XYZ file of C-alpha atoms in Angstrom:
720
model
C 0.000 0.000 0.000
C 1.409 3.403 -0.921
C 2.060 5.988 1.839
C -0.992 8.111 1.015
C -3.332 5.143 1.164
C -1.704 3.952 4.360
C -2.101 7.385 5.985
C -5.783 7.658 5.079
C -6.454 4.094 6.168
C -4.793 4.720 9.536
C -6.798 7.921 10.053
C -10.047 6.124 9.305
C -9.126 3.251 11.593
C -8.153 5.720 14.323
C -11.533 7.422 14.071
C -13.402 4.124 14.256
C -11.197 2.915 17.115
C -11.769 6.120 19.091
C -15.524 5.736 18.629
C -15.375 2.197 20.017
C -12.747 2.651 22.762
C -14.224 5.889 24.127
C -17.725 4.412 23.910
C -18.929 7.438 21.968
C -21.878 5.382 20.773
C -23.606 6.073 24.107
C -24.149 9.670 22.965
C -25.968 8.528 19.835
C -28.993 6.908 21.421
C -32.576 8.110 21.617
C -32.410 8.306 25.420
C -29.217 10.392 25.368
C -30.733 12.736 22.785
C -33.867 13.312 24.862
C -31.794 13.846 27.986
C -29.530 16.448 26.382
C -32.161 18.154 24.203
C -32.687 21.037 26.627
C -28.971 21.719 27.105
C -28.326 21.728 23.366
C -31.332 24.015 22.762
C -29.995 26.553 25.278
C -26.531 26.447 23.716
C -28.061 26.878 20.246
C -29.934 29.963 21.462
C -26.644 31.470 22.745
C -24.180 30.312 20.035
C -26.228 29.273 16.964
C -23.357 29.313 14.421
C -21.058 27.230 16.641
C -23.764 24.615 17.243
C -24.533 24.380 13.511
C -20.860 23.947 12.613
C -20.185 21.348 15.312
C -23.383 19.460 14.457
C -22.521 19.547 10.740
C -18.964 18.308 11.357
C -20.080 15.472 13.643
C -22.757 14.385 11.173
C -20.264 14.357 8.300
C -17.765 12.362 10.393
C -20.365 9.794 11.461
C -21.497 9.276 7.860
C -18.016 9.312 6.325
C -16.797 6.663 8.782
C -20.004 4.603 8.308
C -20.568 4.631 12.085
C -23.944 4.009 13.731
C -25.756 7.173 14.760
C -26.861 8.882 11.549
C -30.552 8.276 12.302
C -30.224 9.795 15.800
C -28.310 12.757 14.357
C -31.125 13.336 11.859
C -33.712 13.343 14.651
C -31.488 15.746 16.567
C -31.448 18.042 13.540
C -35.208 18.337 13.688
C -35.254 18.722 17.462
C -32.597 21.476 17.489
C -33.107 23.396 14.238
C -36.729 22.747 13.323
C -38.125 21.262 10.129
C -36.905 23.802 7.548
C -33.341 24.467 8.718
C -32.961 20.936 10.044
C -33.781 19.509 6.623
C -31.288 21.815 4.881
C -28.433 21.115 7.320
C -29.003 17.363 7.512
C -29.451 17.061 3.763
C -26.082 18.595 2.935
C -24.229 16.982 5.871
C -25.476 13.499 5.024
C -24.668 13.885 1.324
C -21.184 15.252 2.024
C -20.457 12.443 4.476
C -21.752 9.823 2.043
C -19.565 11.285 -0.715
C -16.494 11.169 1.513
C -17.249 7.531 2.383
C -17.603 6.735 -1.309
C -14.328 8.471 -2.174
C -12.487 6.721 0.668
C -13.690 3.332 -0.550
C -12.691 4.244 -4.089
C -9.218 5.413 -3.084
C -8.449 2.535 -0.742
C -10.110 -0.492 -2.301
C -11.150 -0.001 -5.934
C -7.806 -0.802 -7.575
C -7.278 -3.928 -5.477
C -10.798 -5.218 -6.039
C -10.583 -4.356 -9.743
C -7.427 -6.436 -10.055
C -8.964 -9.447 -8.361
C -12.534 -9.235 -9.626
C -12.164 -7.049 -12.727
C -14.023 -9.387 -15.072
C -16.999 -9.619 -12.694
C -17.119 -5.833 -12.316
C -17.124 -5.183 -16.063
C -20.892 -5.454 -16.404
C -21.377 -3.394 -13.228
C -19.217 -0.642 -14.714
C -21.186 -0.743 -17.963
C -24.479 -0.575 -16.081
C -23.330 2.331 -13.925
C -22.022 4.150 -16.969
C -25.329 3.621 -18.750
C -27.795 4.359 -15.951
C -26.032 4.153 -12.594
C -27.478 7.467 -11.405
C -30.963 6.156 -12.057
C -30.484 3.039 -9.935
C -28.716 4.931 -7.174
C -31.637 7.352 -7.073
C -34.083 4.442 -6.850
C -32.235 2.874 -3.928
C -31.761 6.199 -2.127
C -35.532 6.678 -2.080
C -35.926 3.678 0.237
C -34.801 4.727 3.765
C -34.636 1.140 5.046
C -31.835 0.477 2.553
C -28.450 0.539 4.394
C -27.029 3.719 2.885
C -23.487 3.086 4.119
C -23.379 -0.094 2.004
C -24.416 1.908 -1.053
C -21.700 4.460 -0.344
C -19.001 1.787 -0.258
C -20.296 -0.090 -3.305
C -20.504 3.049 -5.427
C -16.880 3.725 -4.533
C -15.930 0.597 -6.486
C -17.559 1.926 -9.651
C -16.572 4.663 -12.074
C -19.546 6.873 -11.224
C -18.561 10.534 -11.261
C -18.309 12.175 -7.840
C -20.635 15.016 -8.788
C -23.237 12.550 -10.083
C -23.034 10.605 -6.836
C -23.406 13.818 -4.815
C -26.467 15.316 -6.487
C -28.251 11.979 -6.972
C -27.722 11.197 -3.270
C -28.912 14.689 -2.349
C -32.172 14.209 -4.228
C -32.637 10.534 -3.401
C -32.227 10.918 0.368
C -34.321 14.073 0.606
C -37.687 12.385 1.213
C -36.326 10.162 3.993
C -34.486 13.128 5.512
C -37.707 15.140 5.730
C -39.496 12.263 7.474
C -36.778 11.832 10.119
C -36.233 15.573 10.661
C -39.979 16.090 11.056
C -40.063 13.256 13.588
C -37.249 14.998 15.451
C -39.383 18.125 15.852
C -41.748 15.948 17.902
C -39.035 14.096 19.799
C -41.073 13.673 22.984
C -43.564 11.434 21.188
C -40.897 9.020 19.890
C -40.346 5.878 21.957
C -37.955 4.143 19.536
C -36.572 4.495 16.029
C -39.106 1.913 14.875
C -41.924 4.342 15.630
C -40.514 6.829 13.102
C -41.277 4.539 10.178
C -44.659 2.831 10.345
C -45.344 -0.131 8.050
C -47.594 2.118 5.957
C -44.847 4.724 5.618
C -42.260 2.072 4.715
C -44.652 0.763 2.081
C -45.055 4.241 0.700
C -41.287 4.633 0.403
C -40.971 1.275 -1.312
C -43.601 2.380 -3.822
C -41.733 5.650 -4.177
C -38.565 3.680 -4.871
C -40.355 1.657 -7.517
C -41.676 4.808 -9.136
C -38.560 5.389 -11.292
C -38.777 1.794 -12.541
C -42.428 2.318 -13.400
C -41.554 5.579 -15.114
C -38.796 3.824 -17.057
C -41.221 1.160 -18.262
C -43.717 3.848 -19.188
C -41.043 5.706 -21.130
C -40.162 2.485 -22.962
C -43.811 2.058 -23.958
C -43.933 5.700 -25.022
C -40.715 5.316 -27.032
C -42.109 2.218 -28.707
C -45.291 4.020 -29.672
C -43.258 6.948 -30.913
C -41.052 4.830 -33.180
C -44.094 3.065 -34.611
C -46.181 6.264 -34.875
C -45.588 6.958 -38.571
C -46.450 3.352 -39.404
C -49.664 3.205 -37.385
C -51.903 3.396 -40.434
C -50.247 0.408 -42.147
C -50.087 -1.975 -39.183
C -51.916 -5.164 -40.252
C -54.846 -6.451 -38.261
C -53.602 -10.004 -38.837
C -50.274 -11.394 -40.007
C -49.250 -13.896 -42.672
C -46.234 -15.091 -40.694
C -44.957 -15.201 -37.147
C -41.432 -14.591 -38.392
C -39.603 -13.661 -41.581
C -35.851 -14.302 -41.636
C -33.650 -12.482 -44.149
C -30.507 -14.420 -45.055
C -29.800 -18.169 -45.061
C -26.328 -18.208 -43.564
C -25.607 -19.676 -40.156
C -27.625 -17.039 -38.296
C -30.654 -17.223 -40.562
C -30.713 -20.996 -40.863
C -30.625 -21.563 -37.108
C -33.217 -18.845 -36.502
C -35.602 -20.413 -39.013
C -34.921 -23.914 -37.662
C -35.797 -22.882 -34.105
C -38.936 -21.059 -35.230
C -40.148 -24.090 -37.135
C -39.307 -26.386 -34.208
C -41.648 -24.418 -31.935
C -44.366 -24.560 -34.630
C -44.222 -20.902 -35.658
C -45.031 -20.039 -39.247
C -41.698 -18.859 -40.620
C -40.383 -17.773 -44.018
C -36.658 -17.786 -44.822
C -35.492 -15.529 -47.660
C -32.137 -15.983 -49.411
C -30.991 -13.980 -52.426
C -28.095 -16.196 -53.451
C -26.849 -19.525 -52.048
C -28.248 -21.439 -49.093
C -25.641 -21.897 -46.390
C -24.303 -18.372 -46.792
C -20.646 -17.422 -46.647
C -19.458 -20.232 -44.375
C -20.550 -23.089 -46.602
C -19.886 -21.502 -49.973
C -16.921 -19.135 -49.512
C -15.461 -19.349 -46.011
C -15.191 -22.096 -43.429
C -15.883 -25.127 -45.613
C -13.828 -24.413 -48.771
C -10.911 -22.957 -46.820
C -10.672 -26.035 -44.597
C -10.816 -28.307 -47.635
C -7.971 -26.288 -49.158
C -5.984 -26.442 -45.897
C -6.303 -30.248 -45.796
C -4.955 -30.672 -49.326
C -2.140 -28.228 -48.647
C -1.177 -29.958 -45.382
C -1.025 -33.354 -47.097
C 1.260 -31.908 -49.791
C 3.422 -30.472 -47.020
C 3.623 -33.835 -45.225
C 4.633 -35.566 -48.445
C 7.510 -33.120 -48.875
C 8.602 -33.927 -45.326
C 8.023 -37.675 -45.320
C 11.333 -38.223 -43.553
C 9.729 -36.914 -40.382
C 7.600 -40.064 -40.374
C 10.328 -42.520 -41.426
C 9.320 -42.307 -45.064
C 11.033 -40.690 -48.011
C 10.567 -37.042 -48.850
C 8.508 -36.818 -52.028
C 7.515 -33.998 -54.297
C 3.732 -34.157 -54.596
C 2.408 -34.238 -58.130
C -1.138 -33.042 -58.558
C -3.527 -31.148 -60.744
C -4.475 -27.773 -59.285
C -7.790 -28.100 -61.081
C -8.370 -31.375 -59.224
C -7.626 -29.682 -55.911
C -10.175 -26.976 -56.669
C -12.668 -29.570 -57.916
C -12.313 -31.431 -54.613
C -13.108 -28.215 -52.738
C -16.307 -27.781 -54.742
C -17.126 -31.455 -54.209
C -16.807 -30.938 -50.431
C -19.181 -27.968 -50.633
C -21.617 -30.078 -52.658
C -21.451 -32.896 -50.105
C -22.367 -30.533 -47.260
C -24.971 -28.536 -49.211
C -27.874 -30.899 -48.383
C -27.502 -29.949 -44.699
C -28.447 -26.373 -45.614
C -30.642 -27.038 -48.637
C -34.063 -25.694 -49.532
C -35.391 -29.255 -49.472
C -34.176 -29.936 -45.938
C -35.575 -26.757 -44.484
C -38.843 -27.146 -46.331
C -39.083 -30.588 -44.772
C -38.511 -29.035 -41.355
C -41.503 -26.769 -41.855
C -39.744 -23.614 -43.079
C -41.035 -21.804 -46.141
C -37.941 -20.930 -48.203
C -38.144 -18.174 -50.798
C -35.219 -17.410 -53.068
C -35.089 -13.708 -53.768
C -34.119 -10.303 -52.400
C -35.993 -9.122 -49.319
C -36.738 -5.519 -48.437
C -38.476 -4.351 -45.269
C -41.076 -1.792 -46.350
C -42.531 -1.194 -42.894
C -42.031 -2.815 -39.474
C -44.444 -5.634 -40.300
C -44.132 -6.048 -44.056
C -41.409 -7.642 -46.174
C -41.408 -7.397 -49.943
C -39.491 -10.127 -51.771
C -38.265 -9.749 -55.352
C -38.196 -13.424 -56.338
C -35.229 -14.716 -58.326
C -37.594 -16.405 -60.740
C -39.478 -13.187 -61.408
C -42.317 -11.381 -59.698
C -42.672 -10.208 -56.116
C -44.265 -11.556 -52.986
C -45.322 -9.450 -50.016
C -45.629 -10.924 -46.536
C -46.871 -9.417 -43.304
C -45.184 -10.704 -40.160
C -45.167 -10.100 -36.439
C -41.371 -10.175 -36.281
C -38.368 -9.944 -38.587
C -34.788 -11.175 -38.143
C -32.081 -9.657 -40.349
C -29.249 -12.158 -40.831
C -27.734 -10.800 -44.031
C -24.115 -11.623 -43.159
C -20.981 -9.823 -44.324
C -18.839 -9.441 -47.440
C -15.096 -9.014 -47.973
C -13.837 -5.456 -47.592
C -11.948 -4.200 -50.652
C -9.653 -1.292 -49.825
C -9.769 1.804 -52.067
C -6.334 1.059 -53.474
C -5.473 3.009 -56.638
C -5.033 0.709 -59.639
C -6.544 -2.325 -57.903
C -9.340 -2.735 -60.432
C -6.870 -2.375 -63.305
C -4.675 -5.278 -62.201
C -7.578 -7.408 -60.977
C -8.011 -9.216 -57.681
C -9.981 -11.921 -55.943
C -11.413 -12.046 -52.428
C -12.017 -14.896 -50.029
C -15.482 -15.078 -51.642
C -14.544 -15.052 -55.330
C -11.265 -16.984 -55.413
C -12.955 -20.419 -55.323
C -14.629 -19.955 -58.680
C -11.850 -17.812 -60.165
C -9.032 -20.201 -59.241
C -11.056 -23.223 -60.367
C -10.536 -21.947 -63.911
C -6.737 -21.892 -63.596
C -4.625 -24.713 -64.995
C -2.000 -24.352 -62.279
C -1.517 -22.698 -58.924
C -0.591 -19.003 -59.376
C 3.204 -18.740 -59.651
C 3.459 -15.423 -57.791
C 0.667 -14.689 -55.361
C 0.150 -11.623 -53.180
C -2.074 -11.943 -50.116
C -3.140 -8.582 -48.757
C -3.919 -8.913 -45.047
C -2.339 -10.550 -42.005
C -5.448 -11.651 -40.147
C -6.719 -15.231 -39.796
C -8.088 -15.472 -43.356
C -4.947 -14.014 -44.912
C -2.661 -16.310 -42.914
C -4.660 -19.449 -43.744
C -4.698 -18.694 -47.473
C -1.059 -17.596 -47.597
C 0.213 -20.801 -45.973
C -2.055 -23.092 -47.983
C -1.191 -21.704 -51.412
C 2.513 -21.615 -50.524
C 2.335 -25.309 -49.634
C 0.629 -25.995 -52.957
C 3.515 -24.435 -54.847
C 2.829 -20.708 -55.161
C 5.412 -18.152 -54.129
C 3.365 -16.106 -51.690
C 4.069 -12.588 -50.510
C 1.868 -11.615 -47.575
C 1.509 -7.896 -46.882
C 0.273 -6.571 -43.530
C 0.114 -2.927 -42.487
C 0.220 -3.681 -38.733
C 3.533 -4.372 -36.968
C 2.722 -8.093 -36.736
C 0.326 -10.648 -38.164
C -2.644 -11.877 -36.119
C -2.532 -8.684 -34.093
C -5.334 -9.729 -31.717
C -3.277 -12.592 -30.342
C -0.391 -12.383 -27.865
C 2.929 -11.308 -29.349
C 4.442 -14.773 -28.851
C 1.543 -16.343 -30.751
C 2.021 -13.897 -33.617
C 5.732 -14.738 -33.633
C 5.072 -18.477 -33.801
C 2.597 -17.944 -36.646
C 5.177 -15.810 -38.451
C 7.894 -18.443 -38.023
C 5.556 -21.164 -39.260
C 4.624 -19.234 -42.413
C 8.223 -18.294 -43.068
C 9.349 -21.912 -42.594
C 6.963 -22.843 -45.414
C 8.491 -20.140 -47.605
C 5.932 -17.328 -47.311
C 7.494 -13.876 -47.576
C 5.727 -12.043 -44.738
C 5.989 -8.254 -44.819
C 4.665 -6.602 -41.669
C 4.611 -2.855 -41.198
C 4.170 -2.506 -44.977
C 1.306 -0.331 -46.191
C -0.092 -0.911 -49.672
C 0.009 2.307 -51.687
C -1.181 1.394 -55.187
C -1.194 -1.221 -57.901
C 0.405 -0.754 -61.308
C 0.481 -2.534 -64.635
C 3.429 -2.443 -67.034
C 2.653 -4.422 -70.145
C 1.691 -7.911 -69.013
C 3.325 -7.469 -65.597
C 1.346 -6.507 -62.512
C 2.867 -4.862 -59.438
C 1.835 -3.786 -55.986
C 3.654 -0.825 -54.443
C 4.053 -0.764 -50.657
C 5.616 1.703 -48.242
C 7.810 0.680 -45.338
C 9.798 3.063 -43.123
C 9.290 5.815 -45.678
C 10.637 3.747 -48.572
C 8.523 2.397 -51.446
C 8.945 -1.164 -52.696
C 7.415 -2.920 -55.739
C 6.443 -6.591 -55.914
C 5.388 -8.358 -59.078
C 2.508 -10.829 -58.919
C 0.243 -12.962 -61.054
C -2.761 -13.031 -58.697
C -3.755 -10.898 -55.725
C -6.044 -11.985 -52.898
C -7.716 -9.232 -50.841
C -8.124 -10.557 -47.279
C -8.197 -7.416 -45.154
C -11.445 -8.051 -43.329
C -15.188 -8.239 -43.837
C -17.973 -5.679 -43.547
C -21.643 -6.208 -42.760
C -24.166 -6.165 -45.591
C -26.325 -3.184 -44.677
C -27.787 -1.835 -47.917
C -30.779 -2.938 -49.925
C -32.856 -4.241 -47.030
C -34.843 -1.087 -46.288
C -32.905 -0.152 -43.156
C -32.299 3.400 -44.348
C -35.963 4.026 -45.143
C -37.031 2.722 -41.739
C -34.397 4.819 -39.975
C -32.716 1.809 -38.333
C -29.282 3.046 -37.189
C -26.218 1.320 -38.618
C -22.581 1.869 -37.732
C -20.508 -0.873 -39.357
C -23.239 -3.215 -38.136
C -26.952 -2.950 -37.441
C -27.277 -1.307 -34.038
C -29.115 -3.540 -31.585
C -29.686 -3.711 -27.858
C -28.709 -6.603 -25.603
C -31.779 -8.534 -26.797
C -30.718 -8.103 -30.466
C -33.588 -5.677 -31.091
C -33.228 -2.708 -33.395
C -35.075 0.558 -32.638
C -38.182 -1.369 -33.687
C -38.717 -3.970 -30.948
C -40.113 -6.512 -33.440
C -37.117 -6.255 -35.824
C -33.975 -8.147 -34.790
C -30.497 -8.698 -36.219
C -28.158 -11.659 -35.798
C -24.840 -12.885 -37.128
C -22.170 -10.851 -38.911
C -24.655 -8.098 -39.719
C -25.139 -7.524 -35.984
C -21.578 -8.100 -34.701
C -19.631 -7.830 -32.495
C -18.008 -11.116 -33.610
C -17.767 -12.465 -37.156
C -17.788 -16.183 -36.415
C -20.192 -18.799 -37.714
C -20.653 -20.293 -34.250
C -21.460 -16.864 -32.776
C -24.051 -16.290 -35.498
C -25.685 -19.593 -34.555
C -25.462 -18.625 -30.878
C -27.161 -15.282 -31.525
C -29.797 -16.991 -33.639
C -31.246 -18.751 -30.595
C -31.724 -15.425 -28.811
C -33.112 -13.712 -31.903
C -35.623 -16.502 -32.548
C -36.783 -16.907 -28.951
C -36.999 -13.164 -28.274
C -38.799 -12.525 -31.559
C -41.387 -15.244 -30.925
C -41.780 -15.083 -27.143
C -40.462 -11.634 -26.206
C -43.861 -10.564 -24.932
C -43.568 -13.228 -22.245
C -39.831 -13.366 -21.561
C -36.762 -11.899 -23.276
C -33.172 -13.079 -22.964
C -29.982 -11.008 -23.094
C -27.295 -12.391 -25.391
C -24.456 -14.026 -23.462
C -21.003 -13.279 -24.891
C -19.117 -14.349 -21.776
C -17.411 -17.389 -23.334
C -16.631 -17.017 -27.041
C -14.073 -19.368 -28.650
C -12.325 -18.963 -32.002
C -9.547 -20.556 -33.985
C -7.184 -19.785 -36.850
C -6.491 -22.913 -38.890
C -2.909 -22.363 -39.868
C -0.377 -25.086 -39.059
C 0.007 -25.211 -36.090
C -3.507 -24.100 -35.267
C -4.160 -21.191 -32.923
C -7.268 -21.376 -30.733
C -8.455 -19.118 -27.962
C -11.309 -18.533 -25.533
C -11.639 -15.697 -23.048
C -8.753 -13.374 -22.241
C -5.190 -13.593 -23.431
C -2.298 -11.793 -21.746
C -2.555 -8.842 -24.116
C -6.228 -8.181 -23.388
C -5.964 -8.822 -19.650
C -3.134 -6.313 -19.377
C -5.015 -3.707 -21.430
C -8.077 -4.104 -19.200
C -6.095 -4.013 -15.965
C -7.229 -7.495 -14.930
C -4.888 -9.392 -12.603
C -3.966 -12.883 -13.767
C -1.576 -15.783 -13.371
C -0.171 -17.697 -16.342
C 0.160 -21.473 -16.423
C 1.908 -22.968 -19.431
C 2.376 -26.487 -20.715
C 4.589 -27.184 -23.719
C 3.070 -29.643 -26.197
C 6.619 -30.663 -27.157
C 6.490 -32.823 -24.002
C 3.206 -34.564 -24.920
C 3.520 -38.275 -25.805
C 0.906 -38.255 -28.575
C 2.321 -35.117 -30.184
C 5.773 -36.710 -30.187
C 4.374 -39.916 -31.714
C 2.667 -37.866 -34.434
C 5.878 -35.918 -35.118
C 4.074 -32.705 -34.237
C 5.640 -31.781 -30.891
C 5.247 -28.027 -31.141
C 3.050 -25.443 -29.500
C 1.691 -24.910 -26.008
C -1.359 -24.577 -23.797
C -1.451 -21.273 -21.926
C -4.084 -20.744 -19.239
C -4.852 -17.471 -17.488
C -6.381 -17.821 -14.035
C -7.417 -15.577 -11.164
C -4.352 -15.081 -8.937
C -4.230 -17.848 -6.334
C -7.343 -19.581 -7.698
C -8.062 -22.150 -10.385
C -10.861 -20.116 -12.019
C -10.100 -19.819 -15.725
C -10.018 -16.352 -17.302
C -8.858 -17.445 -20.724
C -6.958 -20.075 -22.673
C -4.726 -19.930 -25.751
C -3.662 -23.157 -27.434
C -1.111 -23.358 -30.228
C -0.619 -26.772 -31.773
C -2.109 -29.483 -33.920
C -5.892 -29.725 -33.514
C -5.868 -26.748 -31.121
C -9.427 -25.854 -32.147
C -10.637 -29.278 -30.977
C -8.612 -29.229 -27.770
C -10.109 -25.862 -26.814
C -13.608 -27.317 -26.390
C -12.832 -28.703 -22.928
C -11.881 -25.246 -21.683
C -14.936 -23.656 -23.304
C -17.135 -26.101 -21.406
C -15.235 -25.474 -18.165
C -15.517 -21.680 -18.439
C -19.176 -21.795 -19.445
C -20.118 -23.863 -16.402
C -17.683 -22.410 -13.873
C -15.372 -25.416 -13.644
C -11.782 -24.733 -12.615
C -8.457 -26.397 -13.377
C -8.853 -28.748 -10.418
C -11.905 -30.295 -12.111
C -9.978 -30.751 -15.369
C -7.075 -32.305 -13.471
C -9.473 -34.720 -11.782
C -10.968 -35.865 -15.107
C -9.639 -39.036 -16.754
C -8.194 -38.337 -20.209
C -7.560 -41.190 -22.641
C -3.911 -42.069 -23.185
C -2.278 -41.325 -25.545
C -4.285 -38.391 -26.879
C -3.671 -34.745 -27.580
C -6.387 -33.924 -25.031
C -3.996 -34.906 -22.266
C -2.339 -31.534 -22.852
C -5.304 -29.942 -21.068
C -4.863 -32.205 -18.049
C -1.123 -31.602 -17.919
C -1.661 -27.838 -18.082
C -3.969 -28.178 -15.075
C -1.263 -30.245 -13.404
C 1.254 -27.450 -13.956
C -1.111 -25.059 -12.175
C -1.546 -27.520 -9.293
C 2.209 -27.963 -8.973
C 2.708 -24.209 -8.748
C 0.069 -23.995 -5.998
C 0.964 -27.021 -3.919
C 0.560 -26.570 -0.126
C 4.243 -26.246 0.811
C 3.732 -26.142 4.587
C 1.365 -29.080 4.563
C 3.762 -31.123 2.458
C 6.563 -30.346 4.902
C 4.462 -31.836 7.707
C 3.693 -34.829 5.488
C 7.433 -35.323 4.927
C 7.969 -35.261 8.683
C 5.175 -37.805 9.091
C 6.871 -40.173 6.650
C 10.217 -39.644 8.389
C 8.547 -40.588 11.682
C 6.964 -43.696 10.097
C 10.412 -44.898 9.024
C 11.964 -44.361 12.470
């Protein structure tokens, strides 16, 4: 503890100790107040200013130190100063004392508690930032609420001091008036219980609930206001319970759930069922990665006791296999399957014309208009193409278009530029390099995979470079040029321009939500990179929801499916019960070799957020199965609460890291710690043992040293 904190803590402790040791509490009883009322009244008549100042100072001290006696002091205020002046003096003294108590708690304890319980306080901080004054006001209205507890709790938040002061001033005013008024009739009071009758307590409780009632009323008013201009077109009956726009992961799961609970649901898709993941993202990229990894293993057959071999293959055949994989999975997401599940599937472009009406321009011609009680927008995202001068002239492909474009090539591109150092860029760069292209990967940031810890980025870099990828970090693309049949990209690094020739260029610099063409602008639904929604996935129109990439904040297929449950249930049953989306445990993986998988916090994020953590690390190079598979590289890194086995986050680098992560996702979701993982039997020899051994490393670092010393002595005694 720093000297200033220590000084303040000692002063506070001295004040509390003096109160206890000197038995000052005897002066803050109803009997003592009645006994001394006459003496104090005479003194007030002779020295009014002195009495006011002393009274004010004592009241502030009592409140600031959270000592018992505030209620008696309030009664004394009424007895000495009368209703009007008593209310004024008590009101300001109590608020000042409460503010000092709050500030003391903030100065002494907030940093320590934030370090230990930072993740749990995150939502509290968000709530206070959003409407903390409102809730404080509500609680202050109820005089039976222990105010000193509120003072200390608010000190742990980021509520502004001035906000705390004026909200407390207003919130405590009603209770102050009641107690001060009771003090003016001190002779009639037998105990503090007689000040607040059950009826009066009930009135205060209702008064405390008033802001909540007002808030609900305002929500109803806001809802009516947003629907006001559409009042004339609201249907009396509806064709559908739900219309879902987009048949990617978010839309498919939403429609599936709606059909499962027997709602009448229509799913609208303008292009391909299955969306980006099936047709352009997850599925084709993983098929490509598998072919590329096999080619890599053939080149390094000696690692497995075989001969190194140069793989011979047709690039067209590789691309045909990718399309065959897509075709094999397509039935899972097909029109026929979903029709069989009870979903009406329409292929066309949907536009929301009012909060209850969707107009569909059918791909086969004509339009169809449906009225619906609720709408879910699950339109997904598309690759972002940077406004790079000359890019259109030289031509490019994206993670969406390369599968069809490259399927037409006779051979893998000889010189390939991958623009972007995120997960998609890294996966494609490594795969095409392993298939024989000479890949140059260009990233503007100082390192690839910038969201991961620096050591993870370094391992990814070393892996790509070991395969032959030329990785250029800190290089900003300036323009593209064409000279005859040659194509070049010009980049800037440390103030110097460099030119790189290429045959094909892949743009993999991120994805942006599809926001246009769905009627959002006409309805006035706010968008800022994504459709703006509340914690229930509602837009400004409570019956219109968004899910998946179009809603953010994560662009993962599994998150889209996760959101879809909330969107479907809230859209269909929100009038009865609504559910806030839970983002507390979100896993993801980058499928380079070795894979990188993560859930929760990594060291980089924990440090940025000021969250205290311990690191436990297990090297996969020591794992029997990894050694047997000739893949002994990578690690399991677990972040835990200091001194406890509660998991804050896990990063795994290694073969099948995405699969290994599932055990930690389950543990975090259900509050299981490393001790539970350590106590679980893992099959030998498997990669999953890495999770158990990581837990064992944590246990070893936290073994009870003193207890083990006594155990050693016990064994020594047994041998004697």
